[in-house]
Amino acid sequence: MEYNKNFYQIHSNDDIFQRIKDERAEIGYYDLPYQDTNDIKNYVATVRQRHIVVLGIGGSSLGARAIYEFLLPSNKYQKDLIFLETVDPLEIKYCLKKLDINDAHFVVISKSGSTIETISLFKYLSTLVEVNGKNCTIISEAKTKLTKYANNNDIKVFELAENIGGRFSVFSVVGLVPLAMVGADIDNLLNGCRRVSDSFFKQKEYYQPIISKARFLVENKARFNINAIFSYSSSLESFNKWYVQLWAESLGKLNINKTRQALTPIALIGPVDQHSFLQLIIDGVRDKTVTFIKIADLKDDTIIPKSSANLGLEYAEGLSFNDLLNKQADATIQSVEAQKDIPCDVITISTVDEYNIAKLMFSYQLLVSTIGQFLQINTYDQPGVENGKVILTNALKC
Amino acid sequence: MEYNKNFYQIHSNDDIFQRIKDERAEIGYYDLPYQDTNDIKNYVATVRQRHIVVLGIGGSSLGARAIYEFLLPSNKYQKDLIFLETVDPLEIKYCLKKLDINDAHFVVISKSGSTIETISLFKYLSTLVEVNGKNCTIISEAKTKLTKYANNNDIKVFELAENIGGRFSVFSVVGLVPLAMVGADIDNLLNGCRRVSDSFFKQKEYYQPIISKARFLVENKARFNINAIFSYSSSLESFNKWYVQLWAESLGKLNINKTRQALTPIALIGPVDQHSFLQLIIDGVRDKTVTFIKIADLKDDTIIPKSSANLGLEYAEGLSFNDLLNKQADATIQSVEAQKDIPCDVITISTVDEYNIAKLMFSYQLLVSTIGQFLQINTYDQPGVENGKVILTNALKC
């Protein structure tokens, strides 16, 4: 009889760090900060259309969208970036109405080349406008039908490496190509990633906090099974969605002992969700950790003006909206901390630019990889969604 | 010595139903389906501006936004409805750039009249354009500073009753006035509410399922502390946010025994979140219930065309996008049901119109009220957020 199973091993921080370093040789996203972007920059300089339309879903759209919408209110772009994700026909038509299809460039992104939403949308678009090498770019793995189609039709292909999964692909061609097309500074994105990566792999004072946070979340996952982020700026709303995918799809797994692992992400926006979810955090069951994300300086000095209208709240007059936003964040943080028994931390990024959002996102990828090592799961696959795809294929084929 | 406390009483379904009927005499939202809308309709007919701008946050915006965005892709409106919620200055400016401020009508909504986000925004707007009775409408309780301001400046006020809380106010003037201004059929909204209300209060076969669902969620809340909705249409994204507020802020409470109660809402969109959160539902810890929401008929027959491009997935060609969307929902539902141990139900609404979204939303309000009775909480207050407001006020005053 043999009965020797690793039911659960909690590893030392040093051991986990070594495992991440080992993993780095296999998992593609770790190298992305050090890539050469010349091919991308040279190519996008030839794209003349005013609307850039991404056809992609999940990992093929969420990352670029997070960065695009973070920078959007500060007027960084000369062109629109539009995301066609869903197959809801009303939504598709509503989206297409907003753009001039003859002045649009389509970026079709599917790692497998056979994503049913993306390919169906692409077929439909091809009936509305002639698609060719002048108004289309394709991003896929090397050997897919989509890549073959592109090669047969003189459409530029950016190949996505097999060892880069969708939710870890934002700093690959998947994110960089569409972002570069609208004028985002992709080198500064990679600067931010490199800063985080270099620090993490070389400086103990940087990697220890990430590993300690991962350890805390894992050791307390039965009690605190929900991890909320509370982002204080509406421009982080798509970042929030990216976080939810990264966290949920990476960490919801059977581990090597075949036991179910999970940390459940919740993503909130401040101050809006002070008027919604906050009540549940404060008075509800203690099953949540909360990470606040603040932006120190929005570089905007719009002031709440003095008013003679007798509307009250005079004490806020003269303050900038930027200050009000951050003081609201601080007050919420204090009110959560005052509860004493809600695990809570604060991440502050300096300002709204490529460098800072990349730092935030790359750090989150490292945190998720680290949690995955503690949980003893495969952080990079998604076996749970395959059965639904088989059921759908069978339903469509009969 | 006295020691006689109601630590926990689980009530019979009939008892809960009686409590809801008793509550109906006090809580204002139950009567909203039966209100007279003539004053609203007569007034909005006089509003000539092209852009309707709601200044409001939380319960003052989420309900109208849910309905507006649900109907938006089917081109129901002659006018834009824009929501100014946050105090993020970049977001404010970005929002204002999209409209002609001289052709805008501002609907300022604050139940208390002293919501810091809304009042600060209103003061700022008043420096950009002259605000008067011709381009402004105010919705607030009768005795607030905001109402007084309106009366002093000949601005139309719609009074919000004190016994209607923000998150239960969508079918009051808070939701109906802005929706009527852009051309939504508010009488059909109330038809939907009345249909649900009449059935619930008169027909056992209608109220029993709602009470049974509430009972299941409450009796299993320790095991399944997360309640996900999975809405199969992007047009339900704002409905999802409204659900999150309704659920979180109503049900995250200390109950009469001073024990923490909570059911945590998660809101997903299909098929997009098949590529995100679904993995966690399928392979993660069994701590979630899932309610799927489907729309049977989007009244759109756009077809996935035949393609000679050799892109694969030929078996989906000839299908309508509407059918693909619903078949994706069905496949996901089947794959969740196949797990056997994930509590799951399906709500199907007929189509995209006022009547159907109102039925869905009013049903959810009744469900939340019913859960609140089981939990022995006050479903209608939000004491947990007050401390943060005090901290903010003190910080701003010093």
Short mmCIF file of N, CA and C in Angstrom, two decimals, chain B residues 73-194:
data_model
loop_
_atom_site.label_atom_id
_atom_site.label_comp_id
_atom_site.label_asym_id
_atom_site.label_seq_id
_atom_site.Cartn_x
_atom_site.Cartn_y
_atom_site.Cartn_z
N PRO B 73 -29.09 50.33 -26.32
CA PRO B 73 -28.70 49.77 -27.62
C PRO B 73 -29.88 49.57 -28.57
N SER B 74 -31.12 49.53 -28.05
CA SER B 74 -32.25 49.37 -28.97
C SER B 74 -32.85 50.70 -29.39
N ASN B 75 -32.09 51.77 -29.23
CA ASN B 75 -32.45 53.07 -29.80
C ASN B 75 -33.80 53.60 -29.37
N LYS B 76 -34.04 53.60 -28.08
CA LYS B 76 -35.34 54.05 -27.59
C LYS B 76 -35.40 55.57 -27.42
N TYR B 77 -34.28 56.23 -27.46
CA TYR B 77 -34.26 57.60 -26.97
C TYR B 77 -34.01 58.64 -28.05
N GLN B 78 -34.57 59.82 -27.81
CA GLN B 78 -34.26 60.98 -28.65
C GLN B 78 -33.15 61.82 -28.03
N LYS B 79 -32.93 61.66 -26.73
CA LYS B 79 -31.97 62.52 -26.03
C LYS B 79 -30.93 61.66 -25.30
N ASP B 80 -29.79 62.29 -25.00
CA ASP B 80 -28.76 61.63 -24.19
C ASP B 80 -29.09 61.77 -22.72
N LEU B 81 -28.76 60.74 -21.97
CA LEU B 81 -28.79 60.85 -20.51
C LEU B 81 -27.36 60.62 -20.02
N ILE B 82 -26.85 61.60 -19.30
CA ILE B 82 -25.45 61.55 -18.85
C ILE B 82 -25.45 61.62 -17.32
N PHE B 83 -24.61 60.80 -16.72
CA PHE B 83 -24.58 60.73 -15.26
C PHE B 83 -23.26 61.30 -14.74
N LEU B 84 -23.36 62.36 -13.97
CA LEU B 84 -22.17 62.92 -13.30
C LEU B 84 -22.21 62.47 -11.86
N GLU B 85 -21.38 61.50 -11.54
CA GLU B 85 -21.47 60.89 -10.21
C GLU B 85 -20.27 61.24 -9.34
N THR B 86 -19.09 61.09 -9.90
CA THR B 86 -17.89 61.11 -9.09
C THR B 86 -17.33 62.51 -8.96
N VAL B 87 -16.38 62.68 -8.05
CA VAL B 87 -15.69 63.96 -7.92
C VAL B 87 -14.30 63.92 -8.56
N ASP B 88 -13.97 62.82 -9.22
CA ASP B 88 -12.69 62.75 -9.93
C ASP B 88 -12.67 63.85 -11.00
N PRO B 89 -11.77 64.83 -10.86
CA PRO B 89 -11.85 65.99 -11.75
C PRO B 89 -11.57 65.65 -13.22
N LEU B 90 -10.71 64.68 -13.48
CA LEU B 90 -10.45 64.30 -14.87
C LEU B 90 -11.71 63.71 -15.49
N GLU B 91 -12.40 62.91 -14.71
CA GLU B 91 -13.64 62.28 -15.17
C GLU B 91 -14.73 63.34 -15.41
N ILE B 92 -14.83 64.30 -14.52
CA ILE B 92 -15.83 65.37 -14.66
C ILE B 92 -15.62 66.10 -15.99
N LYS B 93 -14.37 66.48 -16.21
CA LYS B 93 -14.09 67.25 -17.43
C LYS B 93 -14.29 66.42 -18.68
N TYR B 94 -13.92 65.15 -18.60
CA TYR B 94 -14.08 64.27 -19.75
C TYR B 94 -15.56 64.12 -20.08
N CYS B 95 -16.36 63.99 -19.05
CA CYS B 95 -17.81 63.86 -19.21
C CYS B 95 -18.42 65.13 -19.81
N LEU B 96 -18.00 66.27 -19.31
CA LEU B 96 -18.57 67.53 -19.78
C LEU B 96 -18.18 67.82 -21.23
N LYS B 97 -17.02 67.32 -21.65
CA LYS B 97 -16.60 67.53 -23.03
C LYS B 97 -17.54 66.89 -24.03
N LYS B 98 -18.28 65.87 -23.58
CA LYS B 98 -19.14 65.12 -24.50
C LYS B 98 -20.45 65.84 -24.78
N LEU B 99 -20.72 66.94 -24.09
CA LEU B 99 -22.02 67.57 -24.26
C LEU B 99 -21.89 69.08 -24.46
N ASP B 100 -22.96 69.64 -25.00
CA ASP B 100 -23.04 71.10 -25.16
C ASP B 100 -23.73 71.63 -23.90
N ILE B 101 -22.95 72.25 -23.05
CA ILE B 101 -23.47 72.63 -21.74
C ILE B 101 -24.60 73.66 -21.85
N ASN B 102 -24.65 74.38 -22.96
CA ASN B 102 -25.72 75.34 -23.17
C ASN B 102 -27.00 74.70 -23.72
N ASP B 103 -26.88 73.42 -24.07
CA ASP B 103 -28.07 72.68 -24.51
C ASP B 103 -28.32 71.50 -23.57
N ALA B 104 -28.03 71.74 -22.29
CA ALA B 104 -28.15 70.67 -21.30
C ALA B 104 -29.15 71.05 -20.21
N HIS B 105 -29.83 70.04 -19.72
CA HIS B 105 -30.74 70.22 -18.59
C HIS B 105 -30.20 69.40 -17.42
N PHE B 106 -30.03 70.04 -16.27
CA PHE B 106 -29.41 69.38 -15.12
C PHE B 106 -30.48 68.91 -14.13
N VAL B 107 -30.43 67.64 -13.82
CA VAL B 107 -31.34 67.07 -12.82
C VAL B 107 -30.49 66.75 -11.60
N VAL B 108 -30.66 67.57 -10.57
CA VAL B 108 -29.83 67.45 -9.37
C VAL B 108 -30.59 66.62 -8.35
N ILE B 109 -30.04 65.46 -7.99
CA ILE B 109 -30.76 64.52 -7.14
C ILE B 109 -29.95 64.23 -5.88
N SER B 110 -30.53 64.60 -4.75
CA SER B 110 -29.92 64.27 -3.46
C SER B 110 -31.03 64.19 -2.43
N LYS B 111 -31.25 63.02 -1.91
CA LYS B 111 -32.35 62.82 -0.94
C LYS B 111 -32.16 63.74 0.26
N SER B 112 -30.94 63.76 0.80
CA SER B 112 -30.67 64.57 1.99
C SER B 112 -30.43 66.04 1.62
N GLY B 113 -30.16 66.29 0.35
CA GLY B 113 -29.81 67.64 -0.07
C GLY B 113 -28.40 68.04 0.30
N SER B 114 -27.65 67.14 0.95
CA SER B 114 -26.31 67.51 1.39
C SER B 114 -25.26 66.45 1.02
N THR B 115 -25.49 65.76 -0.09
CA THR B 115 -24.51 64.80 -0.58
C THR B 115 -23.30 65.57 -1.11
N ILE B 116 -22.15 65.33 -0.52
CA ILE B 116 -21.00 66.21 -0.80
C ILE B 116 -20.58 66.14 -2.27
N GLU B 117 -20.63 64.96 -2.87
CA GLU B 117 -20.24 64.84 -4.28
C GLU B 117 -21.18 65.67 -5.16
N THR B 118 -22.47 65.49 -4.94
CA THR B 118 -23.47 66.11 -5.80
C THR B 118 -23.49 67.63 -5.63
N ILE B 119 -23.45 68.09 -4.40
CA ILE B 119 -23.51 69.53 -4.15
C ILE B 119 -22.24 70.22 -4.66
N SER B 120 -21.09 69.56 -4.47
CA SER B 120 -19.84 70.15 -4.95
C SER B 120 -19.85 70.26 -6.48
N LEU B 121 -20.33 69.21 -7.13
CA LEU B 121 -20.45 69.24 -8.59
C LEU B 121 -21.40 70.34 -9.04
N PHE B 122 -22.50 70.48 -8.33
CA PHE B 122 -23.50 71.47 -8.70
C PHE B 122 -22.92 72.90 -8.56
N LYS B 123 -22.16 73.12 -7.51
CA LYS B 123 -21.53 74.43 -7.36
C LYS B 123 -20.56 74.70 -8.51
N TYR B 124 -19.81 73.67 -8.89
CA TYR B 124 -18.86 73.83 -9.98
C TYR B 124 -19.58 74.11 -11.29
N LEU B 125 -20.64 73.35 -11.57
CA LEU B 125 -21.40 73.56 -12.80
C LEU B 125 -21.97 74.97 -12.87
N SER B 126 -22.39 75.48 -11.71
CA SER B 126 -22.98 76.82 -11.66
C SER B 126 -21.98 77.90 -12.05
N THR B 127 -20.68 77.58 -12.04
CA THR B 127 -19.69 78.56 -12.51
C THR B 127 -19.49 78.46 -14.02
N LEU B 128 -19.96 77.36 -14.62
CA LEU B 128 -19.77 77.16 -16.06
C LEU B 128 -20.96 77.64 -16.87
N VAL B 129 -22.13 77.63 -16.25
CA VAL B 129 -23.35 77.98 -16.98
C VAL B 129 -24.35 78.55 -15.98
N GLU B 130 -25.19 79.49 -16.41
CA GLU B 130 -26.20 80.01 -15.50
C GLU B 130 -27.28 78.96 -15.27
N VAL B 131 -27.48 78.60 -14.02
CA VAL B 131 -28.47 77.58 -13.69
C VAL B 131 -29.74 78.28 -13.23
N ASN B 132 -30.87 77.88 -13.83
CA ASN B 132 -32.14 78.49 -13.45
C ASN B 132 -33.29 77.52 -13.73
N GLY B 133 -34.49 78.02 -13.60
CA GLY B 133 -35.66 77.16 -13.76
C GLY B 133 -35.80 76.57 -15.15
N LYS B 134 -35.08 77.13 -16.11
CA LYS B 134 -35.22 76.63 -17.48
C LYS B 134 -34.32 75.45 -17.78
N ASN B 135 -33.20 75.34 -17.06
CA ASN B 135 -32.26 74.25 -17.38
C ASN B 135 -31.92 73.40 -16.16
N CYS B 136 -32.81 73.42 -15.18
CA CYS B 136 -32.50 72.66 -13.97
C CYS B 136 -33.77 72.14 -13.31
N THR B 137 -33.69 70.93 -12.79
CA THR B 137 -34.75 70.32 -12.01
C THR B 137 -34.11 69.72 -10.77
N ILE B 138 -34.81 69.81 -9.66
CA ILE B 138 -34.23 69.30 -8.42
C ILE B 138 -35.12 68.24 -7.81
N ILE B 139 -34.49 67.16 -7.32
CA ILE B 139 -35.21 66.09 -6.65
C ILE B 139 -34.58 65.88 -5.28
N SER B 140 -35.39 66.09 -4.24
CA SER B 140 -34.86 66.02 -2.88
C SER B 140 -36.03 65.88 -1.92
N GLU B 141 -35.73 65.64 -0.65
CA GLU B 141 -36.81 65.64 0.34
C GLU B 141 -37.35 67.06 0.53
N ALA B 142 -38.50 67.16 1.15
CA ALA B 142 -39.22 68.44 1.21
C ALA B 142 -38.46 69.55 1.94
N LYS B 143 -37.74 69.18 3.00
CA LYS B 143 -37.23 70.24 3.88
C LYS B 143 -35.74 70.47 3.78
N THR B 144 -35.11 70.04 2.70
CA THR B 144 -33.65 70.16 2.62
C THR B 144 -33.24 71.55 2.12
N LYS B 145 -31.97 71.87 2.32
CA LYS B 145 -31.42 73.12 1.80
C LYS B 145 -31.53 73.18 0.28
N LEU B 146 -31.39 72.02 -0.35
CA LEU B 146 -31.46 71.97 -1.81
C LEU B 146 -32.87 72.34 -2.29
N THR B 147 -33.88 71.82 -1.61
CA THR B 147 -35.26 72.14 -1.96
C THR B 147 -35.53 73.63 -1.72
N LYS B 148 -35.02 74.13 -0.62
CA LYS B 148 -35.20 75.55 -0.31
C LYS B 148 -34.54 76.41 -1.40
N TYR B 149 -33.34 76.01 -1.79
CA TYR B 149 -32.63 76.71 -2.86
C TYR B 149 -33.48 76.75 -4.13
N ALA B 150 -34.06 75.59 -4.46
CA ALA B 150 -34.88 75.51 -5.67
C ALA B 150 -36.08 76.44 -5.58
N ASN B 151 -36.75 76.40 -4.45
CA ASN B 151 -37.94 77.26 -4.27
C ASN B 151 -37.58 78.74 -4.35
N ASN B 152 -36.42 79.09 -3.81
CA ASN B 152 -35.98 80.49 -3.86
C ASN B 152 -35.60 80.94 -5.26
N ASN B 153 -35.31 79.98 -6.13
CA ASN B 153 -34.82 80.33 -7.47
C ASN B 153 -35.74 79.87 -8.60
N ASP B 154 -37.02 79.63 -8.24
CA ASP B 154 -38.02 79.21 -9.23
C ASP B 154 -37.57 78.01 -10.05
N ILE B 155 -36.95 77.06 -9.37
CA ILE B 155 -36.57 75.81 -10.03
C ILE B 155 -37.55 74.73 -9.60
N LYS B 156 -38.02 73.95 -10.56
CA LYS B 156 -38.99 72.90 -10.27
C LYS B 156 -38.39 71.86 -9.32
N VAL B 157 -39.14 71.51 -8.29
CA VAL B 157 -38.71 70.45 -7.37
C VAL B 157 -39.69 69.29 -7.44
N PHE B 158 -39.14 68.09 -7.55
CA PHE B 158 -39.94 66.90 -7.29
C PHE B 158 -39.52 66.38 -5.92
N GLU B 159 -40.49 66.30 -5.03
CA GLU B 159 -40.16 65.88 -3.67
C GLU B 159 -40.09 64.36 -3.54
N LEU B 160 -39.04 63.91 -2.88
CA LEU B 160 -38.90 62.49 -2.61
C LEU B 160 -39.39 62.23 -1.18
N ALA B 161 -40.29 61.28 -1.04
CA ALA B 161 -40.83 60.96 0.29
C ALA B 161 -39.72 60.44 1.20
N GLU B 162 -39.85 60.74 2.49
CA GLU B 162 -38.82 60.33 3.45
C GLU B 162 -38.70 58.82 3.57
N ASN B 163 -39.81 58.13 3.37
CA ASN B 163 -39.78 56.67 3.59
C ASN B 163 -39.41 55.87 2.33
N ILE B 164 -38.75 56.55 1.38
CA ILE B 164 -38.21 55.85 0.20
C ILE B 164 -36.70 56.06 0.18
N GLY B 165 -35.96 54.99 0.47
CA GLY B 165 -34.50 55.09 0.50
C GLY B 165 -33.92 55.09 -0.91
N GLY B 166 -32.71 55.60 -1.04
CA GLY B 166 -32.07 55.74 -2.34
C GLY B 166 -32.09 54.48 -3.18
N ARG B 167 -31.69 53.36 -2.59
CA ARG B 167 -31.58 52.15 -3.41
C ARG B 167 -32.93 51.51 -3.70
N PHE B 168 -34.00 52.04 -3.12
CA PHE B 168 -35.35 51.58 -3.45
C PHE B 168 -36.13 52.68 -4.18
N SER B 169 -35.40 53.63 -4.76
CA SER B 169 -36.08 54.82 -5.29
C SER B 169 -36.19 54.84 -6.81
N VAL B 170 -35.76 53.77 -7.49
CA VAL B 170 -35.71 53.84 -8.96
C VAL B 170 -37.08 54.13 -9.57
N PHE B 171 -38.16 53.63 -8.95
CA PHE B 171 -39.48 53.86 -9.54
C PHE B 171 -40.20 55.06 -8.91
N SER B 172 -39.46 55.85 -8.15
CA SER B 172 -39.97 57.14 -7.66
C SER B 172 -39.56 58.22 -8.66
N VAL B 173 -39.80 59.45 -8.30
CA VAL B 173 -39.37 60.57 -9.15
C VAL B 173 -37.86 60.51 -9.44
N VAL B 174 -37.09 59.90 -8.54
CA VAL B 174 -35.63 59.82 -8.73
C VAL B 174 -35.28 59.15 -10.06
N GLY B 175 -35.98 58.07 -10.36
CA GLY B 175 -35.73 57.39 -11.63
C GLY B 175 -36.63 57.89 -12.75
N LEU B 176 -37.89 58.12 -12.42
CA LEU B 176 -38.87 58.39 -13.48
C LEU B 176 -38.64 59.73 -14.17
N VAL B 177 -38.24 60.75 -13.40
CA VAL B 177 -38.10 62.08 -14.02
C VAL B 177 -37.00 62.09 -15.10
N PRO B 178 -35.77 61.69 -14.78
CA PRO B 178 -34.76 61.69 -15.86
C PRO B 178 -35.10 60.73 -17.00
N LEU B 179 -35.68 59.57 -16.67
CA LEU B 179 -36.01 58.62 -17.73
C LEU B 179 -37.11 59.18 -18.65
N ALA B 180 -38.11 59.83 -18.05
CA ALA B 180 -39.16 60.43 -18.87
C ALA B 180 -38.58 61.54 -19.74
N MET B 181 -37.61 62.27 -19.23
CA MET B 181 -37.02 63.37 -20.02
C MET B 181 -36.37 62.88 -21.32
N VAL B 182 -35.80 61.69 -21.30
CA VAL B 182 -35.17 61.20 -22.53
C VAL B 182 -36.13 60.36 -23.38
N GLY B 183 -37.35 60.19 -22.90
CA GLY B 183 -38.35 59.52 -23.75
C GLY B 183 -38.66 58.09 -23.38
N ALA B 184 -38.20 57.62 -22.22
CA ALA B 184 -38.58 56.26 -21.81
C ALA B 184 -40.07 56.25 -21.45
N ASP B 185 -40.71 55.12 -21.63
CA ASP B 185 -42.13 54.97 -21.36
C ASP B 185 -42.30 54.62 -19.88
N ILE B 186 -42.45 55.65 -19.06
CA ILE B 186 -42.46 55.40 -17.61
C ILE B 186 -43.75 54.71 -17.16
N ASP B 187 -44.83 54.89 -17.91
CA ASP B 187 -46.04 54.16 -17.54
C ASP B 187 -45.87 52.66 -17.74
N ASN B 188 -45.12 52.30 -18.76
CA ASN B 188 -44.86 50.89 -18.98
C ASN B 188 -43.91 50.32 -17.92
N LEU B 189 -43.01 51.17 -17.42
CA LEU B 189 -42.21 50.76 -16.27
C LEU B 189 -43.13 50.40 -15.11
N LEU B 190 -44.06 51.30 -14.82
CA LEU B 190 -44.94 51.06 -13.68
C LEU B 190 -45.89 49.88 -13.93
N ASN B 191 -46.27 49.67 -15.19
CA ASN B 191 -47.04 48.45 -15.51
C ASN B 191 -46.29 47.20 -15.07
N GLY B 192 -44.99 47.18 -15.38
CA GLY B 192 -44.18 46.02 -14.99
C GLY B 192 -44.13 45.86 -13.47
N CYS B 193 -43.94 46.97 -12.77
CA CYS B 193 -43.92 46.92 -11.30
C CYS B 193 -45.24 46.42 -10.75
N ARG B 194 -46.34 46.95 -11.32
CA ARG B 194 -47.67 46.57 -10.82
C ARG B 194 -47.94 45.09 -11.03
#
